[in-house]
Amino acid sequence: MSKSETDAPPMVGGDGTCSYYKNSYLQRRSANVVKEKIDEEIAKKLDFHNLPIASNTFRLADLGCSVGPNTFFHVQDLLEAIKQKYEMQFHTSQIPEFQVFFNDQPMNDFNALFNNLPQERQYFAAGVPGSFYDRLFPESFLHFVHCSISLHWLSKLPEQLLDKNSPAWNRGRIHYTNAPNEVVNAYASQFAKDMENFLNARSKELVSGGMIVIISQGIPNGMLYSELQNGVMFECMSLSLMDMVKEGVVSEAQVDSFNLPFYAASPDEMTEIVERNGFFNIERMELNDPAAWLKRRINIPEWVLHLRAAMEESFRKHFGGEVLDKFFDRLTKKLSKFSDELELKYREKTLLLVVLKRQ
Amino acid sequence: MSKSETDAPPMVGGDGTCSYYKNSYLQRRSANVVKEKIDEEIAKKLDFHNLPIASNTFRLADLGCSVGPNTFFHVQDLLEAIKQKYEMQFHTSQIPEFQVFFNDQPMNDFNALFNNLPQERQYFAAGVPGSFYDRLFPESFLHFVHCSISLHWLSKLPEQLLDKNSPAWNRGRIHYTNAPNEVVNAYASQFAKDMENFLNARSKELVSGGMIVIISQGIPNGMLYSELQNGVMFECMSLSLMDMVKEGVVSEAQVDSFNLPFYAASPDEMTEIVERNGFFNIERMELNDPAAWLKRRINIPEWVLHLRAAMEESFRKHFGGEVLDKFFDRLTKKLSKFSDELELKYREKTLLLVVLKRQ
């Protein structure tokens, strides 16, 4: 049980203007797209008659929770649905006590998280620092796991991406969008390894009958990442950095050695990994539109603000803090230039909802 | 379960030169004075045959843990003793999994705590923000509670101390040292209320047969606080502030309205509170010398550095940050002036060890 860190960035801490706390409502709206579906699965599949609940306590973990407020809204929604199911099954309003574990990497801003905790919460709260690709809890401890908009961050970059002699050397790009197959495959096999570790850890921590809900970036079977709106965004990030190389602000070697550990899986891939693991039944697996509410064109400055709150630590670590403003300004301009292309790109079914149940 | 805060200050966060992390080794040495006694109590009184351990997990909480490193040393020591007892009772080295909950107030620096967590720990770690005078955990959840050098901080100041018309108005002083009986009694009854809340919360959270170890500032039965070394320290704090009133640095009203929520109980008091509560058996209650290792005179600058790391937030909140250096410099000089008196004052039996067992 060593202190585990991953290559994935922590979100911007605190609750200032540029914080993830203030700039994560788009992520929340995306996750809300699937709220009713999750409620439905809880009502149908969470079976208290077959769930071991020691000391009348129901334990839920939100893995990759960041600093709030999204985690608090999600937890509240989940607890409502879980309570309703309990009352329905036992015809009583004498519900169990709830204990909620907020997990994220040790470098997450837990001070902000704890200071943002809802004052009138109806649960006991705890924070758990560590990577969700490792064990975080004792055996048979949890009843419900929620993991929203975070499992697409890999635990680490595939090493061959940085090897100049490998066909997977990812020169001039910072992601597998528009990259050779070797790069895409390196990302895919790292995701498969990570997901396997995630499922193995959870298979120990969850009681039999316990459930996992994953909301994550996804992609339709057989589609290329470059066909997605997010693909244009990653491409614009690469192009913005290469422009900055030309200006001498960053070096080419810096760009070549930088890759975002971000991977979107397809339902087929995910199904194969879960079935190979063998500890969980797939209760639901489907792709959703992450911006179902969006009727007009994308608001690019708003989008970049959210990207920045979620990703700037990665860029800061590699390129230094002084180029951040320049980079994100340039990205906004670049994306605006590609605005028409962006609108034509695929977006609809890129939010993957996976509901699993421990056998 | 509202977000609870107390009047007690958080320790200085981070791990810089003036941090509690760097300036808490005196507290650690004090706590170590009783280490062997605690090991002895665990070996004698912790009975695994009568302890309900669900899913083979043993759960321990350190209440008022601050930012480390003391909490990590204490937890390690306790786990060693608990493992030994387990192996002795079951003649096996197949020990349970351990889960450790680090608790402190929400304004504690949990980021520092989590970043200081031992890398090679043999337990699952979680942080729990909240006052230990309230409920922090579900029912029958914990097997062992440790509360070191923190229960002498009251949850709040007795209100009558600030009422000019009350005989307990504590004019010109910041503590009950050398104060009228009304002031002493106000502190004592706040302590009794707090301790009652502490015991009530723990009585719910601990399994039957679970244990509590408290290490706290104490005082022999019938002794006055002014007879203790710490009494001289509180007196010098008051005098330093009154000097600063004369210089116009702080106002008299500021000093009159400031009181440190710090109370040292006697074994008789503690016994009465525990017996009145009725949920716990007293396994051990004794006073120890908190500086048993100290052969020479007190090193006053070192002492003040430790006081400052533990107390400066209280002073900052009330008097503002700009007077802190001046105040602690003055305190060092004042204490040096009273150095001979300090050496003559009582110190020996002022560390209270209490070991309780849930019925």
XYZ file of C-alpha atoms in Angstrom:
718
model
C 0.000 0.000 0.000
C 2.474 2.610 -1.091
C 1.535 6.216 -1.693
C 0.450 6.084 -5.261
C 0.548 8.835 -7.811
C -0.377 8.761 -11.447
C 0.554 10.785 -14.492
C -2.950 12.182 -14.610
C -3.143 15.805 -13.475
C -4.965 16.947 -10.368
C -7.661 19.505 -11.106
C -6.905 23.138 -10.252
C -7.422 23.425 -6.475
C -8.995 26.080 -4.251
C -12.166 27.864 -5.277
C -10.762 30.855 -7.150
C -11.778 32.161 -10.594
C -9.703 29.578 -12.486
C -10.415 26.670 -10.131
C -11.989 23.385 -11.077
C -14.489 24.100 -8.288
C -15.788 27.083 -10.288
C -15.148 25.633 -13.749
C -16.584 22.154 -13.748
C -20.261 22.757 -14.439
C -19.907 21.414 -17.993
C -18.649 18.121 -16.553
C -21.600 18.178 -14.188
C -24.106 18.745 -16.979
C -22.540 15.860 -18.911
C -22.835 13.547 -15.946
C -26.430 14.680 -15.356
C -27.309 13.475 -18.847
C -27.203 9.946 -17.427
C -28.692 10.658 -13.972
C -32.080 9.112 -14.694
C -30.483 6.038 -16.188
C -28.412 5.530 -13.048
C -31.487 5.987 -10.859
C -33.232 3.369 -12.960
C -30.363 0.889 -12.533
C -30.304 1.433 -8.769
C -34.070 0.903 -8.576
C -33.830 -2.269 -10.669
C -30.526 -3.858 -9.745
C -29.446 -2.822 -6.256
C -30.869 -5.608 -4.137
C -30.786 -4.975 -0.399
C -32.108 -8.468 0.306
C -28.844 -9.908 -0.984
C -26.473 -7.171 0.157
C -24.416 -7.728 3.339
C -24.743 -4.502 5.365
C -22.704 -4.765 8.564
C -23.799 -2.532 11.462
C -26.537 -1.094 9.293
C -24.118 1.161 7.412
C -24.162 1.643 3.640
C -20.769 2.676 2.216
C -20.275 4.558 -0.995
C -17.062 5.778 -2.627
C -16.662 8.472 -5.246
C -13.385 7.702 -7.012
C -11.590 10.611 -8.675
C -13.832 13.095 -6.896
C -11.653 16.226 -7.293
C -12.498 19.209 -5.078
C -16.228 19.508 -5.641
C -18.871 20.677 -6.130
C -19.752 17.957 -8.684
C -18.931 15.112 -6.319
C -21.363 16.485 -3.711
C -24.207 16.747 -6.224
C -23.568 13.243 -7.546
C -23.315 11.731 -4.075
C -26.541 13.451 -3.059
C -28.340 12.141 -6.155
C -27.040 8.622 -5.611
C -27.993 8.578 -1.924
C -31.530 9.713 -2.782
C -31.914 6.869 -5.261
C -30.383 4.339 -2.850
C -32.647 5.476 0.003
C -35.719 5.217 -2.220
C -34.808 1.694 -3.207
C -34.265 0.760 0.449
C -37.617 2.201 1.509
C -39.285 0.394 -1.374
C -37.745 -2.964 -0.507
C -38.333 -2.808 3.232
C -41.390 -0.540 3.410
C -39.694 1.527 6.091
C -38.239 4.977 6.388
C -35.725 3.665 8.943
C -32.814 3.791 6.547
C -29.184 2.746 7.228
C -26.469 5.239 8.147
C -24.448 6.353 5.146
C -20.697 6.710 4.970
C -19.171 8.380 1.923
C -15.514 8.146 0.900
C -14.174 10.873 -1.377
C -11.131 9.617 -3.217
C -8.578 11.302 -5.387
C -4.810 11.375 -5.833
C -2.734 12.634 -2.892
C -1.954 15.875 -4.740
C -5.657 16.685 -5.084
C -6.660 19.742 -3.004
C -8.350 17.882 -0.134
C -8.421 21.070 1.953
C -10.697 22.644 -0.662
C -12.755 19.440 -0.841
C -13.272 19.325 2.932
C -14.043 23.023 3.173
C -16.646 22.630 0.430
C -18.424 19.688 2.095
C -22.156 20.406 2.362
C -22.912 21.582 5.893
C -26.207 19.757 6.179
C -25.083 16.439 4.764
C -26.799 13.261 5.939
C -23.702 11.090 5.798
C -20.345 10.563 7.493
C -17.600 11.844 5.201
C -14.004 10.774 4.762
C -11.270 11.539 2.238
C -9.102 8.805 0.778
C -5.854 9.820 -0.947
C -4.520 7.408 -3.555
C -4.802 6.151 -7.127
C -7.969 4.207 -7.907
C -5.831 1.854 -9.978
C -4.589 0.466 -6.634
C -6.386 -0.882 -3.591
C -7.879 1.913 -1.487
C -10.152 0.061 0.954
C -10.218 -3.172 2.965
C -11.907 -6.303 1.694
C -15.694 -6.372 1.305
C -15.966 -2.820 2.574
C -17.960 -0.908 -0.052
C -21.513 -1.257 -1.333
C -21.401 1.260 -4.151
C -18.675 2.851 -6.265
C -19.100 5.911 -8.436
C -16.408 7.066 -10.846
C -17.365 10.048 -12.932
C -15.362 11.752 -15.714
C -12.041 10.431 -14.451
C -11.392 6.874 -15.639
C -10.269 8.164 -19.043
C -7.107 9.444 -17.314
C -4.479 6.718 -17.606
C -2.335 5.804 -14.603
C 0.756 6.551 -16.688
C 1.930 7.118 -20.218
C 2.944 4.083 -22.256
C 6.752 4.182 -22.144
C 7.297 3.507 -25.835
C 5.767 6.927 -26.672
C 8.976 8.549 -25.483
C 11.370 6.127 -27.156
C 12.781 7.734 -30.319
C 13.546 4.305 -31.735
C 10.037 2.974 -31.224
C 7.395 3.145 -33.966
C 5.187 4.547 -31.181
C 7.365 7.648 -30.710
C 4.737 10.365 -30.787
C 6.635 13.179 -32.483
C 4.921 16.561 -32.812
C 1.725 15.370 -31.122
C 0.507 15.300 -27.543
C -2.213 12.669 -27.931
C -3.103 9.704 -30.140
C -5.458 11.799 -32.298
C -4.172 11.511 -35.906
C -1.271 9.395 -34.686
C 0.062 6.144 -36.252
C -1.570 2.883 -35.174
C 1.390 2.039 -32.929
C 0.642 5.111 -30.813
C -3.087 4.351 -30.654
C -2.343 0.754 -29.667
C 0.104 1.822 -26.963
C -2.609 4.007 -25.434
C -5.215 1.247 -25.793
C -3.124 -1.401 -24.089
C -2.264 0.959 -21.213
C -5.993 1.598 -20.774
C -6.699 -2.137 -20.761
C -4.031 -2.701 -18.077
C -5.349 0.190 -15.981
C -8.943 -0.928 -16.253
C -7.938 -4.461 -15.266
C -6.202 -3.058 -12.159
C -9.250 -0.933 -11.400
C -11.573 -3.923 -11.619
C -9.277 -6.194 -9.601
C -9.018 -3.648 -6.787
C -12.783 -3.070 -6.770
C -13.534 -6.794 -6.900
C -11.817 -7.085 -3.507
C -13.307 -3.942 -1.986
C -16.932 -4.431 -3.012
C -19.311 -6.773 -1.252
C -21.084 -9.351 -3.352
C -24.025 -7.578 -5.004
C -22.271 -4.217 -4.750
C -22.442 -1.910 -7.762
C -20.077 0.264 -9.808
C -21.213 3.180 -11.946
C -18.660 4.562 -14.402
C -19.259 7.704 -16.448
C -16.393 8.305 -18.783
C -15.328 9.693 -22.138
C -16.110 7.037 -24.732
C -16.231 6.510 -28.464
C -18.480 4.449 -30.754
C -17.066 1.083 -31.830
C -14.694 1.426 -34.771
C -14.576 5.223 -34.824
C -11.295 7.162 -34.919
C -10.589 9.784 -32.251
C -9.898 12.344 -34.985
C -13.558 12.138 -35.995
C -14.657 13.508 -32.603
C -14.966 17.100 -31.443
C -12.433 16.320 -28.717
C -10.073 15.110 -31.458
C -10.097 18.616 -32.960
C -9.357 19.988 -29.505
C -6.315 17.716 -29.000
C -5.158 18.488 -32.531
C -5.451 22.233 -31.816
C -3.428 21.727 -28.638
C -0.637 20.060 -30.662
C -0.770 22.779 -33.316
C -0.714 25.569 -30.712
C 2.375 24.041 -29.119
C 4.093 23.616 -32.506
C 3.384 27.303 -33.205
C 5.061 28.094 -29.897
C 8.046 25.985 -30.987
C 8.368 28.183 -34.066
C 8.327 31.259 -31.844
C 10.971 29.732 -29.592
C 8.697 29.751 -26.528
C 8.978 25.992 -26.036
C 11.336 23.511 -27.682
C 10.436 20.809 -30.182
C 11.908 18.194 -27.829
C 9.538 19.403 -25.100
C 6.534 18.856 -27.367
C 7.791 15.467 -28.593
C 8.202 14.256 -25.031
C 4.780 15.465 -23.874
C 1.659 13.293 -24.186
C -1.638 13.619 -22.379
C -2.569 10.346 -20.641
C -6.168 10.563 -21.836
C -7.962 7.632 -23.471
C -11.571 7.095 -24.567
C -12.709 3.479 -24.773
C -15.425 1.992 -26.971
C -18.216 -0.228 -25.589
C -16.654 -3.270 -27.312
C -13.271 -2.644 -25.687
C -14.836 -2.059 -22.288
C -17.015 -5.169 -22.561
C -14.013 -7.313 -23.457
C -12.003 -6.028 -20.467
C -14.848 -6.546 -17.994
C -15.603 -10.036 -19.310
C -11.937 -11.051 -19.233
C -11.742 -9.830 -15.629
C -14.675 -12.036 -14.725
C -15.727 -10.576 -11.353
C -18.544 -8.343 -12.558
C -21.766 -8.583 -14.508
C -22.442 -5.809 -16.993
C -25.845 -4.396 -16.084
C -25.769 -1.535 -18.540
C -23.328 -0.212 -21.129
C -24.246 2.602 -23.451
C -23.043 5.731 -25.139
C -24.732 9.076 -24.544
C -24.516 12.594 -25.877
C -22.341 14.490 -23.352
C -23.860 17.829 -24.336
C -27.470 16.861 -24.963
C -28.560 20.301 -23.703
C -26.423 22.163 -26.234
C -28.612 23.672 -28.934
C -26.262 26.325 -30.270
C -22.598 26.367 -31.276
C -19.974 25.518 -28.669
C -18.890 28.474 -26.538
C -15.159 28.102 -27.111
C -13.775 30.427 -24.384
C -15.997 28.690 -21.808
C -14.888 25.286 -23.040
C -11.199 26.247 -22.809
C -11.716 27.553 -19.267
C -13.065 24.133 -18.279
C -10.269 22.328 -20.112
C -7.757 24.531 -18.361
C -9.213 23.899 -14.890
C -8.952 20.169 -15.578
C -5.653 20.026 -17.467
C -3.391 22.964 -16.697
C -1.360 21.064 -14.070
C -0.134 18.623 -16.745
C 1.044 21.475 -18.937
C 2.544 23.373 -15.993
C 4.554 20.338 -14.882
C 6.056 19.813 -18.305
C 6.307 23.276 -19.862
C 6.430 25.513 -16.768
C 3.824 27.943 -15.439
C 4.967 30.956 -17.453
C 3.721 29.616 -20.825
C 0.239 28.644 -19.588
C -1.601 31.880 -20.397
C 0.019 32.069 -23.821
C -0.850 28.450 -24.545
C -4.498 28.603 -23.511
C -5.014 31.960 -25.290
C -3.548 30.454 -28.417
C -5.707 27.363 -28.019
C -8.842 29.513 -27.798
C -7.889 31.322 -31.001
C -6.944 28.106 -32.767
C -10.205 26.411 -31.815
C -12.161 29.484 -32.945
C -10.422 29.242 -36.313
C -11.474 25.576 -36.531
C -14.926 26.438 -35.264
C -16.791 25.260 -38.383
C -14.869 21.987 -38.495
C -15.619 21.547 -34.787
C -19.352 21.840 -35.377
C -19.226 19.209 -38.107
C -17.361 16.707 -35.991
C -18.999 13.847 -34.132
C -20.089 14.400 -30.560
C -23.340 12.554 -29.943
C -22.373 9.217 -28.468
C -19.131 9.960 -26.684
C -20.119 9.662 -23.045
C -19.862 6.080 -21.882
C -22.092 4.872 -19.051
C -21.142 1.521 -17.546
C -23.044 -0.104 -14.696
C -21.464 -3.208 -13.171
C -22.485 -5.531 -10.368
C -20.081 -7.610 -8.265
C -20.928 -11.294 -8.588
C -23.990 15.907 10.821
C -23.182 19.499 10.125
C -19.698 20.692 9.327
C -18.322 21.295 12.769
C -15.637 23.689 13.827
C -14.338 24.477 17.252
C -12.616 27.421 18.883
C -9.437 25.382 19.193
C -6.775 26.455 16.701
C -5.489 24.230 13.916
C -1.754 23.616 14.093
C 0.443 25.532 11.630
C 0.107 23.665 8.309
C 2.579 22.730 5.584
C 6.057 21.513 6.445
C 8.013 24.785 6.503
C 10.394 26.039 9.201
C 7.612 27.247 11.514
C 5.207 24.359 10.818
C 3.793 22.009 13.389
C 5.162 19.207 11.198
C 8.693 20.422 11.990
C 7.973 21.691 15.505
C 6.117 18.968 17.283
C 8.886 16.664 18.441
C 8.433 17.796 22.061
C 4.805 16.652 21.900
C 6.019 13.374 20.459
C 8.550 12.864 23.229
C 5.842 13.563 25.792
C 3.539 11.012 24.223
C 6.378 8.486 24.030
C 6.736 8.709 27.808
C 3.598 6.561 28.010
C 4.234 4.292 25.004
C 5.186 1.223 27.050
C 2.179 1.679 29.296
C -0.144 1.745 26.294
C 1.515 -1.366 24.841
C 0.963 -3.055 28.187
C -2.744 -2.133 28.209
C -3.208 -3.428 24.674
C -1.474 -6.692 25.558
C -3.603 -7.099 28.690
C -6.994 -5.619 27.811
C -7.610 -5.769 24.058
C -9.423 -9.060 23.686
C -9.820 -10.278 20.118
C -11.925 -13.229 21.250
C -14.660 -10.788 22.256
C -14.174 -8.141 19.585
C -16.524 -8.131 16.575
C -14.259 -7.744 13.509
C -16.384 -7.627 10.352
C -14.649 -8.668 7.106
C -11.432 -9.232 9.036
C -10.678 -5.501 9.191
C -9.438 -3.726 12.309
C -10.277 -0.010 12.383
C -8.372 2.616 14.297
C -8.921 6.365 14.493
C -6.447 9.018 15.569
C -8.573 11.960 16.729
C -6.973 15.407 16.571
C -4.122 14.068 14.453
C -2.869 17.384 13.018
C -0.544 17.189 10.001
C 1.994 14.639 11.193
C 4.541 13.315 11.714
C 3.536 12.429 15.296
C 0.299 10.771 14.249
C 2.185 8.405 11.919
C 4.624 7.364 14.639
C 1.812 6.796 17.137
C -0.302 4.841 14.656
C 2.696 2.680 13.758
C 3.420 1.981 17.439
C -0.217 1.133 18.150
C -0.530 -1.168 15.139
C 2.621 -3.061 16.201
C 1.182 -3.635 19.664
C -2.224 -4.613 18.273
C -0.671 -7.065 15.774
C 1.426 -8.640 18.529
C -1.646 -9.155 20.672
C -3.502 -10.685 17.735
C -0.678 -13.094 16.950
C -0.447 -14.027 20.611
C -4.171 -14.728 20.913
C -4.547 -16.690 17.696
C -1.034 -18.116 17.260
C -1.002 -16.956 13.669
C 0.775 -14.341 11.622
C -2.309 -14.044 9.375
C -3.362 -10.721 10.780
C -6.440 -8.645 9.834
C -6.292 -5.761 7.364
C -5.937 -2.396 9.078
C -7.797 0.772 8.240
C -6.685 4.007 9.879
C -8.760 7.187 10.068
C -6.910 10.443 10.612
C -9.252 13.021 12.086
C -8.921 16.706 12.707
C -10.952 19.859 12.233
C -11.856 20.825 8.646
C -9.367 23.708 8.729
C -6.502 21.340 9.520
C -3.999 21.110 6.640
C -5.113 17.727 5.274
C -3.057 18.261 2.103
C 0.088 18.313 4.259
C -1.175 15.296 6.231
C -1.826 13.246 3.083
C 1.475 14.252 1.482
C 3.306 13.212 4.646
C 1.662 9.754 4.816
C 4.335 7.047 5.105
C 4.886 5.527 1.666
C 5.344 1.979 2.926
C 2.409 1.904 5.301
C 0.670 -1.386 5.983
C -2.802 0.095 6.331
C -5.556 1.749 4.335
C -5.637 5.454 5.188
C -8.481 7.956 5.218
C -8.906 11.508 6.496
C -11.970 12.556 8.459
C -12.693 16.278 8.821
C -14.755 17.295 11.831
C -14.748 18.001 15.547
C -14.246 14.960 17.754
C -16.859 16.407 20.089
C -19.418 15.335 17.462
C -20.116 12.034 15.759
C -17.550 11.265 13.061
C -18.220 7.599 12.221
C -21.150 5.204 11.815
C -22.323 2.979 14.629
C -20.083 0.150 15.860
C -17.447 1.044 13.306
C -14.202 1.479 15.253
C -12.112 -0.912 17.313
C -9.585 1.520 18.712
C -9.447 5.273 19.297
C -6.317 7.265 20.007
C -6.440 10.910 21.040
C -3.076 12.428 21.817
C -2.272 15.930 23.104
C -5.511 17.384 21.809
C -8.412 16.756 24.205
C -7.299 19.663 26.421
C -8.520 21.994 23.652
C -12.111 22.929 24.473
C -14.751 22.926 21.752
C -15.501 26.539 22.574
C -14.947 29.203 25.170
C -17.433 29.449 28.016
C -19.591 32.427 27.040
C -19.602 34.092 30.461
C -15.849 34.832 30.102
C -16.735 37.587 27.659
C -19.639 39.041 29.630
C -18.478 42.191 31.404
C -21.267 41.803 33.921
C -20.386 38.238 34.814
C -18.095 37.400 37.738
C -16.357 35.161 35.185
C -15.315 38.104 33.013
C -11.630 37.326 32.508
C -10.153 40.801 32.417
C -6.433 41.165 31.642
C -5.904 37.422 31.373
C -6.055 34.937 28.505
C -6.433 31.765 30.573
C -7.738 30.606 33.957
C -4.232 30.655 35.482
C -4.403 33.027 38.496
C -8.027 33.804 37.665
C -10.988 34.007 40.114
C -12.825 30.762 40.896
C -15.707 31.757 38.626
C -13.362 31.705 35.640
C -11.824 28.375 36.634
C -15.301 26.893 37.105
C -16.492 28.163 33.737
C -13.558 26.411 32.058
C -14.104 23.247 34.127
C -17.758 22.945 33.259
C -17.074 23.504 29.570
C -14.514 20.709 29.747
C -17.020 18.412 31.455
C -19.611 19.118 28.752
C -17.083 18.538 25.969
C -15.807 15.344 27.486
C -19.361 14.081 27.871
C -19.986 14.778 24.163
C -16.725 13.069 23.282
C -17.659 9.958 25.254
C -21.220 9.857 23.926
C -20.022 10.045 20.323
C -17.373 7.365 20.916
C -19.824 5.114 22.741
C -21.815 4.882 19.521
C -18.851 4.535 17.180
C -16.883 1.908 19.100
C -17.719 -1.782 19.072
C -18.221 -3.477 22.403
C -14.763 -4.270 23.773
C -13.195 -1.442 21.733
C -10.641 0.763 23.450
C -9.844 4.472 23.810
C -6.423 5.822 24.718
C -6.269 9.481 25.717
C -3.005 11.330 26.325
C -3.677 14.826 27.492
C -2.454 17.704 29.614
C -3.465 16.951 33.172
C -2.967 18.183 36.723
C -2.751 16.418 40.095
C -5.974 16.429 42.142
C -6.388 19.671 44.056
C -3.500 21.527 42.477
C -3.870 25.040 41.027
C -2.849 25.701 37.451
C -0.630 28.552 38.610
C 1.576 26.017 40.392
C 2.512 24.377 37.087
C 5.235 25.313 34.612
C 2.546 25.784 31.984
C 0.844 28.201 34.380
C 3.923 30.448 34.241
C 3.777 30.221 30.472
C 0.116 31.326 30.302
C 0.852 34.075 32.829
C 3.774 35.280 30.700
C 1.475 35.294 27.667
C -0.974 37.536 29.526
C 1.816 39.809 30.750
C 3.367 40.063 27.272
C 0.024 41.102 25.829
C -0.536 43.666 28.607
C 2.917 45.121 27.827
C 1.809 45.405 24.226
C -1.339 47.215 25.404
C 0.891 49.792 27.123
C 2.805 50.248 23.873
C -0.442 50.674 21.957
C 0.212 47.633 19.746
C -2.990 45.913 20.842
C -5.929 47.273 22.805
C -6.950 46.367 26.341
C -10.378 45.331 25.026
C -8.671 42.886 22.657
C -6.855 41.230 25.544
C -9.944 41.168 27.763
C -11.924 39.442 25.046
C -9.262 36.834 24.280
C -9.063 33.514 26.135
C -7.303 30.332 25.156
C -9.702 27.358 25.192
C -7.167 25.142 26.941
C -8.036 23.066 30.016
C -6.100 20.456 31.999
C -8.218 17.980 33.962
C -7.307 16.090 37.115
C -7.726 12.317 37.463
C -10.615 12.851 39.909
C -12.451 15.089 37.446
C -11.866 12.724 34.570
C -12.976 9.702 36.608
C -16.187 11.438 37.616
C -17.032 12.353 34.010
C -16.343 8.846 32.691
C -18.337 7.199 35.476
C -21.263 9.572 35.026
C -21.266 8.782 31.305
C -21.469 5.084 32.095
C -20.500 3.513 28.756
C -16.836 2.847 29.507
C -14.700 1.025 32.042
C -11.582 2.816 33.200
C -8.697 0.437 32.585
C -5.944 2.843 33.527
C -5.743 6.451 34.692
C -2.477 7.992 35.743
C -0.363 11.102 35.634
C 3.098 11.079 34.088
C 6.030 13.433 33.728
C 5.654 14.952 30.229
C 9.388 15.720 30.020
C 10.861 12.727 31.780
C 13.884 12.918 29.472
C 14.690 16.533 30.449
C 17.761 16.634 32.667
C 18.757 20.268 32.200
C 16.901 23.561 32.268
C 14.127 24.131 29.763
C 15.311 25.455 26.394
C 12.966 28.439 26.235
C 13.346 29.447 22.550
C 12.725 25.832 21.491
C 9.682 25.652 23.781
C 8.235 28.870 22.356
C 8.753 27.589 18.788
C 6.645 24.553 19.667
C 4.011 26.681 21.419
C 3.879 28.917 18.383
C 3.434 26.027 15.919
C 0.533 24.791 18.028
C -1.065 28.095 19.046
C -0.286 30.905 16.617
C -3.530 30.508 14.660
C -5.541 31.472 17.758
C -3.512 34.617 18.234
C -3.565 35.435 14.509
C -7.334 35.138 14.359
C -7.864 37.516 17.277
C -4.951 39.976 17.137
C -3.978 39.813 13.442
C -0.880 38.351 11.838
C 1.265 41.464 12.087
C 1.715 41.289 15.882
C 2.696 37.604 15.979
C 6.496 37.982 15.730
C 6.474 40.763 18.299
C 4.317 38.721 20.656
C 6.322 35.501 20.506
C 9.648 37.386 20.768
C 8.338 39.157 23.825
C 7.074 35.867 25.246
C 10.551 34.313 24.838
C 12.124 37.256 26.692
C 9.468 37.255 29.392
C 9.818 33.497 29.989
C 13.616 33.870 30.129
C 13.162 36.510 32.804
C 10.961 34.097 34.774
C 13.357 31.253 34.060
C 14.251 30.550 37.704
C 10.595 30.582 38.771
C 9.837 28.256 35.851
C 12.381 25.704 37.078
C 10.878 25.743 40.546
C 7.348 25.155 39.318
C 5.652 21.776 39.236
C 5.906 19.677 36.104
C 6.240 16.040 37.036
C 2.735 14.631 36.943
C 1.007 16.758 34.346
C 0.535 14.321 31.481
C -2.678 12.376 31.906
C -2.963 8.888 30.446
C -6.482 7.458 30.328
C -7.294 4.027 28.933
C -10.984 3.192 28.531
C -12.834 0.159 27.276
C -16.325 0.169 25.757
C -18.658 -2.035 27.779
